[in-house]
Amino acid sequence: MNKTLNLKHKIGQGISPHAFMESMEIRTMELSGIPNTKEKMIGNYEHFTWARAEDKAFFGSIPEHEDLHCLILCTDWCPDVIWNVPVLFRVMEQARMTIEVLIMEDHLETMDQFLTDGGRAQPIAVFVKRSGEVLGRWGARPAYIQAVMDHFKATHPDKQDPKYQEDLNQTYREIGKLYRDGNEYQRVMLQELRELILGWELH
């Protein structure tokens, strides 16, 4: 990550979580097992629960005076957004952070500062101080789910291969199944976010 990057000029440029969810188009994502993206995202948000009280307590104990901001780079047409962003919304609410959604297509110059394996994977949550100093980032997927895509890319370097698209579709099916398999991905997300925040110098 670019240590000199400052995003103060982006604070206030996004939209609220509510506005993002309300403005979503309704899409069907068959490979990911999502028949209605807007309904699923709102449901993931409304039905989120804290599986562990210690996680809820941890995020609730972050110093409020730091005036931290969470800028989430995403769109409404990516399945990882449907699963992960509602969790980010709930966690940041508990942490009393200001949350803004930066629609990726409108902020490509910022998105390109936070690429995953050279690509615009989303969502990317960028944590900044009021000064614009970037504290860290999370995304686009929990590590064990990202590993499935990393494996695909490592074993399929040639996009012209006749089996490339077929195997990519199967990879998306595998990732969708991991998301739908209980709340394990949420548990891992919370752990990864805790570890990230513990590395910040907050006073």
mmCIF file with all atom_site columns, C-alpha atoms in Angstrom:
data_model
loop_
_atom_site.group_PDB
_atom_site.id
_atom_site.type_symbol
_atom_site.label_atom_id
_atom_site.label_alt_id
_atom_site.label_comp_id
_atom_site.label_asym_id
_atom_site.label_entity_id
_atom_site.label_seq_id
_atom_site.pdbx_PDB_ins_code
_atom_site.Cartn_x
_atom_site.Cartn_y
_atom_site.Cartn_z
_atom_site.occupancy
_atom_site.B_iso_or_equiv
_atom_site.pdbx_formal_charge
_atom_site.auth_seq_id
_atom_site.auth_comp_id
_atom_site.auth_asym_id
_atom_site.auth_atom_id
_atom_site.pdbx_PDB_model_num
ATOM 1   C CA . MET A 1 1   ? 0.000   0.000   0.000   1.00 0.00 ? 1   MET A CA 1
ATOM 2   C CA . ASN A 1 2   ? 1.203   3.506   -0.800  1.00 0.00 ? 2   ASN A CA 1
ATOM 3   C CA . LYS A 1 3   ? 2.308   4.925   2.557   1.00 0.00 ? 3   LYS A CA 1
ATOM 4   C CA . THR A 1 4   ? 2.154   8.520   1.272   1.00 0.00 ? 4   THR A CA 1
ATOM 5   C CA . LEU A 1 5   ? -1.404  8.211   -0.004  1.00 0.00 ? 5   LEU A CA 1
ATOM 6   C CA . ASN A 1 6   ? -3.822  10.701  1.544   1.00 0.00 ? 6   ASN A CA 1
ATOM 7   C CA . LEU A 1 7   ? -7.563  10.483  0.923   1.00 0.00 ? 7   LEU A CA 1
ATOM 8   C CA . LYS A 1 8   ? -8.806  13.569  2.723   1.00 0.00 ? 8   LYS A CA 1
ATOM 9   C CA . HIS A 1 9   ? -10.247 14.850  -0.560  1.00 0.00 ? 9   HIS A CA 1
ATOM 10  C CA . LYS A 1 10  ? -12.436 11.712  -0.726  1.00 0.00 ? 10  LYS A CA 1
ATOM 11  C CA . ILE A 1 11  ? -14.076 12.186  2.661   1.00 0.00 ? 11  ILE A CA 1
ATOM 12  C CA . GLY A 1 12  ? -17.607 13.390  2.024   1.00 0.00 ? 12  GLY A CA 1
ATOM 13  C CA . GLN A 1 13  ? -17.594 12.285  -1.621  1.00 0.00 ? 13  GLN A CA 1
ATOM 14  C CA . GLY A 1 14  ? -19.456 9.011   -1.068  1.00 0.00 ? 14  GLY A CA 1
ATOM 15  C CA . ILE A 1 15  ? -23.018 7.972   -0.317  1.00 0.00 ? 15  ILE A CA 1
ATOM 16  C CA . SER A 1 16  ? -24.492 6.460   2.836   1.00 0.00 ? 16  SER A CA 1
ATOM 17  C CA . PRO A 1 17  ? -25.015 2.720   3.358   1.00 0.00 ? 17  PRO A CA 1
ATOM 18  C CA . HIS A 1 18  ? -28.783 3.252   3.219   1.00 0.00 ? 18  HIS A CA 1
ATOM 19  C CA . ALA A 1 19  ? -28.559 5.207   -0.046  1.00 0.00 ? 19  ALA A CA 1
ATOM 20  C CA . PHE A 1 20  ? -26.354 2.512   -1.575  1.00 0.00 ? 20  PHE A CA 1
ATOM 21  C CA . MET A 1 21  ? -28.724 -0.314  -0.678  1.00 0.00 ? 21  MET A CA 1
ATOM 22  C CA . GLU A 1 22  ? -31.801 1.614   -1.786  1.00 0.00 ? 22  GLU A CA 1
ATOM 23  C CA . SER A 1 23  ? -30.246 2.507   -5.151  1.00 0.00 ? 23  SER A CA 1
ATOM 24  C CA . MET A 1 24  ? -29.207 -1.057  -5.994  1.00 0.00 ? 24  MET A CA 1
ATOM 25  C CA . GLU A 1 25  ? -30.460 -2.649  -9.176  1.00 0.00 ? 25  GLU A CA 1
ATOM 26  C CA . ILE A 1 26  ? -32.048 -6.080  -8.823  1.00 0.00 ? 26  ILE A CA 1
ATOM 27  C CA . ARG A 1 27  ? -29.829 -8.697  -10.435 1.00 0.00 ? 27  ARG A CA 1
ATOM 28  C CA . THR A 1 28  ? -29.720 -12.481 -10.589 1.00 0.00 ? 28  THR A CA 1
ATOM 29  C CA . MET A 1 29  ? -26.323 -14.078 -9.995  1.00 0.00 ? 29  MET A CA 1
ATOM 30  C CA . GLU A 1 30  ? -26.832 -17.755 -10.738 1.00 0.00 ? 30  GLU A CA 1
ATOM 31  C CA . LEU A 1 31  ? -23.209 -18.840 -10.321 1.00 0.00 ? 31  LEU A CA 1
ATOM 32  C CA . SER A 1 32  ? -23.106 -17.286 -6.859  1.00 0.00 ? 32  SER A CA 1
ATOM 33  C CA . GLY A 1 33  ? -26.514 -18.618 -5.827  1.00 0.00 ? 33  GLY A CA 1
ATOM 34  C CA . ILE A 1 34  ? -28.093 -15.172 -5.455  1.00 0.00 ? 34  ILE A CA 1
ATOM 35  C CA . PRO A 1 35  ? -31.557 -14.936 -7.081  1.00 0.00 ? 35  PRO A CA 1
ATOM 36  C CA . ASN A 1 36  ? -32.116 -11.288 -6.074  1.00 0.00 ? 36  ASN A CA 1
ATOM 37  C CA . THR A 1 37  ? -29.058 -9.197  -5.221  1.00 0.00 ? 37  THR A CA 1
ATOM 38  C CA . LYS A 1 38  ? -30.850 -6.268  -3.607  1.00 0.00 ? 38  LYS A CA 1
ATOM 39  C CA . GLU A 1 39  ? -33.053 -8.483  -1.458  1.00 0.00 ? 39  GLU A CA 1
ATOM 40  C CA . LYS A 1 40  ? -30.057 -10.598 -0.419  1.00 0.00 ? 40  LYS A CA 1
ATOM 41  C CA . MET A 1 41  ? -27.895 -7.634  0.489   1.00 0.00 ? 41  MET A CA 1
ATOM 42  C CA . ILE A 1 42  ? -30.588 -5.945  2.561   1.00 0.00 ? 42  ILE A CA 1
ATOM 43  C CA . GLY A 1 43  ? -31.338 -9.296  4.204   1.00 0.00 ? 43  GLY A CA 1
ATOM 44  C CA . ASN A 1 44  ? -27.655 -9.842  5.027   1.00 0.00 ? 44  ASN A CA 1
ATOM 45  C CA . TYR A 1 45  ? -27.599 -6.401  6.619   1.00 0.00 ? 45  TYR A CA 1
ATOM 46  C CA . GLU A 1 46  ? -30.848 -6.659  8.558   1.00 0.00 ? 46  GLU A CA 1
ATOM 47  C CA . HIS A 1 47  ? -30.225 -10.208 9.814   1.00 0.00 ? 47  HIS A CA 1
ATOM 48  C CA . PHE A 1 48  ? -26.590 -9.760  10.828  1.00 0.00 ? 48  PHE A CA 1
ATOM 49  C CA . THR A 1 49  ? -25.958 -10.928 14.388  1.00 0.00 ? 49  THR A CA 1
ATOM 50  C CA . TRP A 1 50  ? -22.866 -10.922 16.562  1.00 0.00 ? 50  TRP A CA 1
ATOM 51  C CA . ALA A 1 51  ? -21.932 -14.576 16.991  1.00 0.00 ? 51  ALA A CA 1
ATOM 52  C CA . ARG A 1 52  ? -19.392 -13.691 19.668  1.00 0.00 ? 52  ARG A CA 1
ATOM 53  C CA . ALA A 1 53  ? -19.985 -11.035 22.319  1.00 0.00 ? 53  ALA A CA 1
ATOM 54  C CA . GLU A 1 54  ? -16.241 -10.368 22.501  1.00 0.00 ? 54  GLU A CA 1
ATOM 55  C CA . ASP A 1 55  ? -16.214 -9.256  18.870  1.00 0.00 ? 55  ASP A CA 1
ATOM 56  C CA . LYS A 1 56  ? -19.054 -6.834  19.481  1.00 0.00 ? 56  LYS A CA 1
ATOM 57  C CA . ALA A 1 57  ? -17.255 -5.508  22.568  1.00 0.00 ? 57  ALA A CA 1
ATOM 58  C CA . PHE A 1 58  ? -13.962 -5.124  20.702  1.00 0.00 ? 58  PHE A CA 1
ATOM 59  C CA . PHE A 1 59  ? -15.384 -3.026  17.888  1.00 0.00 ? 59  PHE A CA 1
ATOM 60  C CA . GLY A 1 60  ? -17.379 -1.011  20.374  1.00 0.00 ? 60  GLY A CA 1
ATOM 61  C CA . SER A 1 61  ? -14.217 -0.132  22.289  1.00 0.00 ? 61  SER A CA 1
ATOM 62  C CA . ILE A 1 62  ? -12.357 1.651   19.476  1.00 0.00 ? 62  ILE A CA 1
ATOM 63  C CA . PRO A 1 63  ? -11.522 5.234   20.572  1.00 0.00 ? 63  PRO A CA 1
ATOM 64  C CA . GLU A 1 64  ? -14.288 7.448   19.244  1.00 0.00 ? 64  GLU A CA 1
ATOM 65  C CA . HIS A 1 65  ? -12.241 10.645  19.408  1.00 0.00 ? 65  HIS A CA 1
ATOM 66  C CA . GLU A 1 66  ? -10.093 9.503   16.493  1.00 0.00 ? 66  GLU A CA 1
ATOM 67  C CA . ASP A 1 67  ? -12.974 10.361  14.117  1.00 0.00 ? 67  ASP A CA 1
ATOM 68  C CA . LEU A 1 68  ? -12.231 7.385   11.869  1.00 0.00 ? 68  LEU A CA 1
ATOM 69  C CA . HIS A 1 69  ? -13.753 6.958   8.438   1.00 0.00 ? 69  HIS A CA 1
ATOM 70  C CA . CYS A 1 70  ? -14.398 3.823   6.408   1.00 0.00 ? 70  CYS A CA 1
ATOM 71  C CA . LEU A 1 71  ? -14.507 4.393   2.663   1.00 0.00 ? 71  LEU A CA 1
ATOM 72  C CA . ILE A 1 72  ? -15.896 1.348   0.837   1.00 0.00 ? 72  ILE A CA 1
ATOM 73  C CA . LEU A 1 73  ? -15.052 1.093   -2.841  1.00 0.00 ? 73  LEU A CA 1
ATOM 74  C CA . CYS A 1 74  ? -17.616 -1.126  -4.560  1.00 0.00 ? 74  CYS A CA 1
ATOM 75  C CA . THR A 1 75  ? -20.487 -1.526  -7.014  1.00 0.00 ? 75  THR A CA 1
ATOM 76  C CA . ASP A 1 76  ? -23.820 -3.334  -6.800  1.00 0.00 ? 76  ASP A CA 1
ATOM 77  C CA . TRP A 1 77  ? -22.980 -5.884  -9.509  1.00 0.00 ? 77  TRP A CA 1
ATOM 78  C CA . CYS A 1 78  ? -20.295 -7.884  -7.697  1.00 0.00 ? 78  CYS A CA 1
ATOM 79  C CA . PRO A 1 79  ? -21.378 -10.920 -5.630  1.00 0.00 ? 79  PRO A CA 1
ATOM 80  C CA . ASP A 1 80  ? -18.625 -10.388 -3.032  1.00 0.00 ? 80  ASP A CA 1
ATOM 81  C CA . VAL A 1 81  ? -20.199 -6.994  -2.317  1.00 0.00 ? 81  VAL A CA 1
ATOM 82  C CA . ILE A 1 82  ? -23.562 -8.617  -1.571  1.00 0.00 ? 82  ILE A CA 1
ATOM 83  C CA . TRP A 1 83  ? -21.974 -10.833 1.099   1.00 0.00 ? 83  TRP A CA 1
ATOM 84  C CA . ASN A 1 84  ? -19.212 -8.687  2.566   1.00 0.00 ? 84  ASN A CA 1
ATOM 85  C CA . VAL A 1 85  ? -20.432 -5.086  2.531   1.00 0.00 ? 85  VAL A CA 1
ATOM 86  C CA . PRO A 1 86  ? -23.399 -5.642  4.899   1.00 0.00 ? 86  PRO A CA 1
ATOM 87  C CA . VAL A 1 87  ? -20.938 -7.072  7.439   1.00 0.00 ? 87  VAL A CA 1
ATOM 88  C CA . LEU A 1 88  ? -18.642 -4.073  6.966   1.00 0.00 ? 88  LEU A CA 1
ATOM 89  C CA . PHE A 1 89  ? -21.627 -1.752  7.494   1.00 0.00 ? 89  PHE A CA 1
ATOM 90  C CA . ARG A 1 90  ? -22.560 -3.437  10.775  1.00 0.00 ? 90  ARG A CA 1
ATOM 91  C CA . VAL A 1 91  ? -19.002 -3.595  12.081  1.00 0.00 ? 91  VAL A CA 1
ATOM 92  C CA . MET A 1 92  ? -18.318 0.062   11.311  1.00 0.00 ? 92  MET A CA 1
ATOM 93  C CA . GLU A 1 93  ? -21.593 1.090   12.931  1.00 0.00 ? 93  GLU A CA 1
ATOM 94  C CA . GLN A 1 94  ? -20.517 -0.731  16.075  1.00 0.00 ? 94  GLN A CA 1
ATOM 95  C CA . ALA A 1 95  ? -17.125 0.998   15.867  1.00 0.00 ? 95  ALA A CA 1
ATOM 96  C CA . ARG A 1 96  ? -18.861 4.375   15.439  1.00 0.00 ? 96  ARG A CA 1
ATOM 97  C CA . MET A 1 97  ? -16.957 5.052   12.239  1.00 0.00 ? 97  MET A CA 1
ATOM 98  C CA . THR A 1 98  ? -18.328 7.272   9.509   1.00 0.00 ? 98  THR A CA 1
ATOM 99  C CA . ILE A 1 99  ? -19.143 5.002   6.556   1.00 0.00 ? 99  ILE A CA 1
ATOM 100 C CA . GLU A 1 100 ? -19.210 6.130   2.949   1.00 0.00 ? 100 GLU A CA 1
ATOM 101 C CA . VAL A 1 101 ? -19.635 4.091   -0.207  1.00 0.00 ? 101 VAL A CA 1
ATOM 102 C CA . LEU A 1 102 ? -17.531 5.256   -3.130  1.00 0.00 ? 102 LEU A CA 1
ATOM 103 C CA . ILE A 1 103 ? -19.045 3.798   -6.308  1.00 0.00 ? 103 ILE A CA 1
ATOM 104 C CA . MET A 1 104 ? -16.046 2.211   -7.997  1.00 0.00 ? 104 MET A CA 1
ATOM 105 C CA . GLU A 1 105 ? -16.692 3.522   -11.504 1.00 0.00 ? 105 GLU A CA 1
ATOM 106 C CA . ASP A 1 106 ? -16.812 7.097   -10.159 1.00 0.00 ? 106 ASP A CA 1
ATOM 107 C CA . HIS A 1 107 ? -13.547 6.736   -8.227  1.00 0.00 ? 107 HIS A CA 1
ATOM 108 C CA . LEU A 1 108 ? -11.321 4.599   -10.426 1.00 0.00 ? 108 LEU A CA 1
ATOM 109 C CA . GLU A 1 109 ? -8.202  6.624   -9.622  1.00 0.00 ? 109 GLU A CA 1
ATOM 110 C CA . THR A 1 110 ? -8.687  5.718   -5.958  1.00 0.00 ? 110 THR A CA 1
ATOM 111 C CA . MET A 1 111 ? -9.619  2.112   -6.702  1.00 0.00 ? 111 MET A CA 1
ATOM 112 C CA . ASP A 1 112 ? -6.402  1.721   -8.654  1.00 0.00 ? 112 ASP A CA 1
ATOM 113 C CA . GLN A 1 113 ? -4.442  2.520   -5.494  1.00 0.00 ? 113 GLN A CA 1
ATOM 114 C CA . PHE A 1 114 ? -5.881  -0.631  -3.887  1.00 0.00 ? 114 PHE A CA 1
ATOM 115 C CA . LEU A 1 115 ? -5.668  -3.359  -6.515  1.00 0.00 ? 115 LEU A CA 1
ATOM 116 C CA . THR A 1 116 ? -5.771  -7.070  -5.681  1.00 0.00 ? 116 THR A CA 1
ATOM 117 C CA . ASP A 1 117 ? -3.302  -9.103  -7.717  1.00 0.00 ? 117 ASP A CA 1
ATOM 118 C CA . GLY A 1 118 ? -3.332  -6.270  -10.233 1.00 0.00 ? 118 GLY A CA 1
ATOM 119 C CA . GLY A 1 119 ? -7.127  -6.278  -10.594 1.00 0.00 ? 119 GLY A CA 1
ATOM 120 C CA . ARG A 1 120 ? -10.018 -4.156  -9.350  1.00 0.00 ? 120 ARG A CA 1
ATOM 121 C CA . ALA A 1 121 ? -11.413 -6.686  -6.908  1.00 0.00 ? 121 ALA A CA 1
ATOM 122 C CA . GLN A 1 122 ? -14.182 -5.374  -4.688  1.00 0.00 ? 122 GLN A CA 1
ATOM 123 C CA . PRO A 1 123 ? -15.285 -4.453  -2.127  1.00 0.00 ? 123 PRO A CA 1
ATOM 124 C CA . ILE A 1 124 ? -12.270 -2.654  -0.729  1.00 0.00 ? 124 ILE A CA 1
ATOM 125 C CA . ALA A 1 125 ? -12.711 -1.010  2.675   1.00 0.00 ? 125 ALA A CA 1
ATOM 126 C CA . VAL A 1 126 ? -10.189 1.772   3.239   1.00 0.00 ? 126 VAL A CA 1
ATOM 127 C CA . PHE A 1 127 ? -9.795  3.107   6.768   1.00 0.00 ? 127 PHE A CA 1
ATOM 128 C CA . VAL A 1 128 ? -8.676  6.707   7.122   1.00 0.00 ? 128 VAL A CA 1
ATOM 129 C CA . LYS A 1 129 ? -8.281  9.314   9.830   1.00 0.00 ? 129 LYS A CA 1
ATOM 130 C CA . ARG A 1 130 ? -9.988  12.688  9.543   1.00 0.00 ? 130 ARG A CA 1
ATOM 131 C CA . SER A 1 131 ? -6.632  14.007  8.279   1.00 0.00 ? 131 SER A CA 1
ATOM 132 C CA . GLY A 1 132 ? -6.914  11.630  5.317   1.00 0.00 ? 132 GLY A CA 1
ATOM 133 C CA . GLU A 1 133 ? -4.092  9.405   6.526   1.00 0.00 ? 133 GLU A CA 1
ATOM 134 C CA . VAL A 1 134 ? -4.715  5.835   5.390   1.00 0.00 ? 134 VAL A CA 1
ATOM 135 C CA . LEU A 1 135 ? -4.567  3.379   8.295   1.00 0.00 ? 135 LEU A CA 1
ATOM 136 C CA . GLY A 1 136 ? -5.244  0.210   6.344   1.00 0.00 ? 136 GLY A CA 1
ATOM 137 C CA . ARG A 1 137 ? -7.478  -1.683  3.969   1.00 0.00 ? 137 ARG A CA 1
ATOM 138 C CA . TRP A 1 138 ? -9.562  -4.837  3.918   1.00 0.00 ? 138 TRP A CA 1
ATOM 139 C CA . GLY A 1 139 ? -10.841 -6.744  0.912   1.00 0.00 ? 139 GLY A CA 1
ATOM 140 C CA . ALA A 1 140 ? -11.988 -7.957  -1.331  1.00 0.00 ? 140 ALA A CA 1
ATOM 141 C CA . ARG A 1 141 ? -12.705 -11.342 0.302   1.00 0.00 ? 141 ARG A CA 1
ATOM 142 C CA . PRO A 1 142 ? -11.853 -13.224 3.493   1.00 0.00 ? 142 PRO A CA 1
ATOM 143 C CA . ALA A 1 143 ? -8.427  -14.791 2.927   1.00 0.00 ? 143 ALA A CA 1
ATOM 144 C CA . TYR A 1 144 ? -9.621  -18.399 2.725   1.00 0.00 ? 144 TYR A CA 1
ATOM 145 C CA . ILE A 1 145 ? -12.156 -17.478 0.037   1.00 0.00 ? 145 ILE A CA 1
ATOM 146 C CA . GLN A 1 146 ? -9.649  -15.317 -1.832  1.00 0.00 ? 146 GLN A CA 1
ATOM 147 C CA . ALA A 1 147 ? -7.348  -18.377 -1.842  1.00 0.00 ? 147 ALA A CA 1
ATOM 148 C CA . VAL A 1 148 ? -9.833  -20.176 -4.123  1.00 0.00 ? 148 VAL A CA 1
ATOM 149 C CA . MET A 1 149 ? -9.555  -17.407 -6.717  1.00 0.00 ? 149 MET A CA 1
ATOM 150 C CA . ASP A 1 150 ? -5.788  -17.187 -6.262  1.00 0.00 ? 150 ASP A CA 1
ATOM 151 C CA . HIS A 1 151 ? -5.532  -20.909 -6.996  1.00 0.00 ? 151 HIS A CA 1
ATOM 152 C CA . PHE A 1 152 ? -7.620  -20.531 -10.136 1.00 0.00 ? 152 PHE A CA 1
ATOM 153 C CA . LYS A 1 153 ? -5.461  -17.674 -11.423 1.00 0.00 ? 153 LYS A CA 1
ATOM 154 C CA . ALA A 1 154 ? -2.261  -19.563 -10.635 1.00 0.00 ? 154 ALA A CA 1
ATOM 155 C CA . THR A 1 155 ? -3.417  -22.631 -12.553 1.00 0.00 ? 155 THR A CA 1
ATOM 156 C CA . HIS A 1 156 ? -5.070  -20.774 -15.457 1.00 0.00 ? 156 HIS A CA 1
ATOM 157 C CA . PRO A 1 157 ? -2.568  -18.231 -16.805 1.00 0.00 ? 157 PRO A CA 1
ATOM 158 C CA . ASP A 1 158 ? -3.954  -18.428 -20.357 1.00 0.00 ? 158 ASP A CA 1
ATOM 159 C CA . LYS A 1 159 ? -7.311  -16.687 -20.766 1.00 0.00 ? 159 LYS A CA 1
ATOM 160 C CA . GLN A 1 160 ? -7.560  -18.079 -24.297 1.00 0.00 ? 160 GLN A CA 1
ATOM 161 C CA . ASP A 1 161 ? -7.595  -21.647 -23.018 1.00 0.00 ? 161 ASP A CA 1
ATOM 162 C CA . PRO A 1 162 ? -10.864 -23.353 -24.111 1.00 0.00 ? 162 PRO A CA 1
ATOM 163 C CA . LYS A 1 163 ? -11.560 -24.426 -20.519 1.00 0.00 ? 163 LYS A CA 1
ATOM 164 C CA . TYR A 1 164 ? -10.759 -21.051 -18.953 1.00 0.00 ? 164 TYR A CA 1
ATOM 165 C CA . GLN A 1 165 ? -14.315 -19.699 -18.758 1.00 0.00 ? 165 GLN A CA 1
ATOM 166 C CA . GLU A 1 166 ? -15.798 -23.030 -17.736 1.00 0.00 ? 166 GLU A CA 1
ATOM 167 C CA . ASP A 1 167 ? -13.307 -23.401 -14.890 1.00 0.00 ? 167 ASP A CA 1
ATOM 168 C CA . LEU A 1 168 ? -13.763 -19.752 -13.883 1.00 0.00 ? 168 LEU A CA 1
ATOM 169 C CA . ASN A 1 169 ? -17.516 -20.304 -13.629 1.00 0.00 ? 169 ASN A CA 1
ATOM 170 C CA . GLN A 1 170 ? -16.881 -23.352 -11.455 1.00 0.00 ? 170 GLN A CA 1
ATOM 171 C CA . THR A 1 171 ? -14.608 -21.236 -9.252  1.00 0.00 ? 171 THR A CA 1
ATOM 172 C CA . TYR A 1 172 ? -17.406 -18.696 -8.812  1.00 0.00 ? 172 TYR A CA 1
ATOM 173 C CA . ARG A 1 173 ? -19.734 -21.544 -7.837  1.00 0.00 ? 173 ARG A CA 1
ATOM 174 C CA . GLU A 1 174 ? -17.232 -22.754 -5.224  1.00 0.00 ? 174 GLU A CA 1
ATOM 175 C CA . ILE A 1 175 ? -16.860 -19.247 -3.812  1.00 0.00 ? 175 ILE A CA 1
ATOM 176 C CA . GLY A 1 176 ? -20.630 -18.795 -3.693  1.00 0.00 ? 176 GLY A CA 1
ATOM 177 C CA . LYS A 1 177 ? -20.974 -22.055 -1.791  1.00 0.00 ? 177 LYS A CA 1
ATOM 178 C CA . LEU A 1 178 ? -18.375 -20.927 0.763   1.00 0.00 ? 178 LEU A CA 1
ATOM 179 C CA . TYR A 1 179 ? -20.351 -17.731 1.386   1.00 0.00 ? 179 TYR A CA 1
ATOM 180 C CA . ARG A 1 180 ? -23.629 -19.619 1.743   1.00 0.00 ? 180 ARG A CA 1
ATOM 181 C CA . ASP A 1 181 ? -22.150 -22.230 4.083   1.00 0.00 ? 181 ASP A CA 1
ATOM 182 C CA . GLY A 1 182 ? -23.262 -20.758 7.404   1.00 0.00 ? 182 GLY A CA 1
ATOM 183 C CA . ASN A 1 183 ? -21.566 -17.684 8.864   1.00 0.00 ? 183 ASN A CA 1
ATOM 184 C CA . GLU A 1 184 ? -17.968 -18.889 8.732   1.00 0.00 ? 184 GLU A CA 1
ATOM 185 C CA . TYR A 1 185 ? -16.976 -16.144 6.319   1.00 0.00 ? 185 TYR A CA 1
ATOM 186 C CA . GLN A 1 186 ? -18.340 -13.527 8.729   1.00 0.00 ? 186 GLN A CA 1
ATOM 187 C CA . ARG A 1 187 ? -16.343 -15.008 11.610  1.00 0.00 ? 187 ARG A CA 1
ATOM 188 C CA . VAL A 1 188 ? -13.180 -14.830 9.518   1.00 0.00 ? 188 VAL A CA 1
ATOM 189 C CA . MET A 1 189 ? -13.956 -11.280 8.377   1.00 0.00 ? 189 MET A CA 1
ATOM 190 C CA . LEU A 1 190 ? -14.338 -10.115 11.972  1.00 0.00 ? 190 LEU A CA 1
ATOM 191 C CA . GLN A 1 191 ? -11.054 -11.776 12.921  1.00 0.00 ? 191 GLN A CA 1
ATOM 192 C CA . GLU A 1 192 ? -9.229  -10.187 9.993   1.00 0.00 ? 192 GLU A CA 1
ATOM 193 C CA . LEU A 1 193 ? -10.688 -6.765  10.794  1.00 0.00 ? 193 LEU A CA 1
ATOM 194 C CA . ARG A 1 194 ? -9.721  -7.132  14.460  1.00 0.00 ? 194 ARG A CA 1
ATOM 195 C CA . GLU A 1 195 ? -6.140  -7.966  13.521  1.00 0.00 ? 195 GLU A CA 1
ATOM 196 C CA . LEU A 1 196 ? -6.040  -5.019  11.130  1.00 0.00 ? 196 LEU A CA 1
ATOM 197 C CA . ILE A 1 197 ? -7.300  -2.546  13.741  1.00 0.00 ? 197 ILE A CA 1
ATOM 198 C CA . LEU A 1 198 ? -4.958  -3.890  16.421  1.00 0.00 ? 198 LEU A CA 1
ATOM 199 C CA . GLY A 1 199 ? -2.087  -2.839  14.166  1.00 0.00 ? 199 GLY A CA 1
ATOM 200 C CA . TRP A 1 200 ? -3.149  0.809   14.160  1.00 0.00 ? 200 TRP A CA 1
ATOM 201 C CA . GLU A 1 201 ? -1.577  3.381   16.431  1.00 0.00 ? 201 GLU A CA 1
ATOM 202 C CA . LEU A 1 202 ? -4.683  4.710   18.169  1.00 0.00 ? 202 LEU A CA 1
ATOM 203 C CA . HIS A 1 203 ? -4.443  6.669   21.387  1.00 0.00 ? 203 HIS A CA 1
#
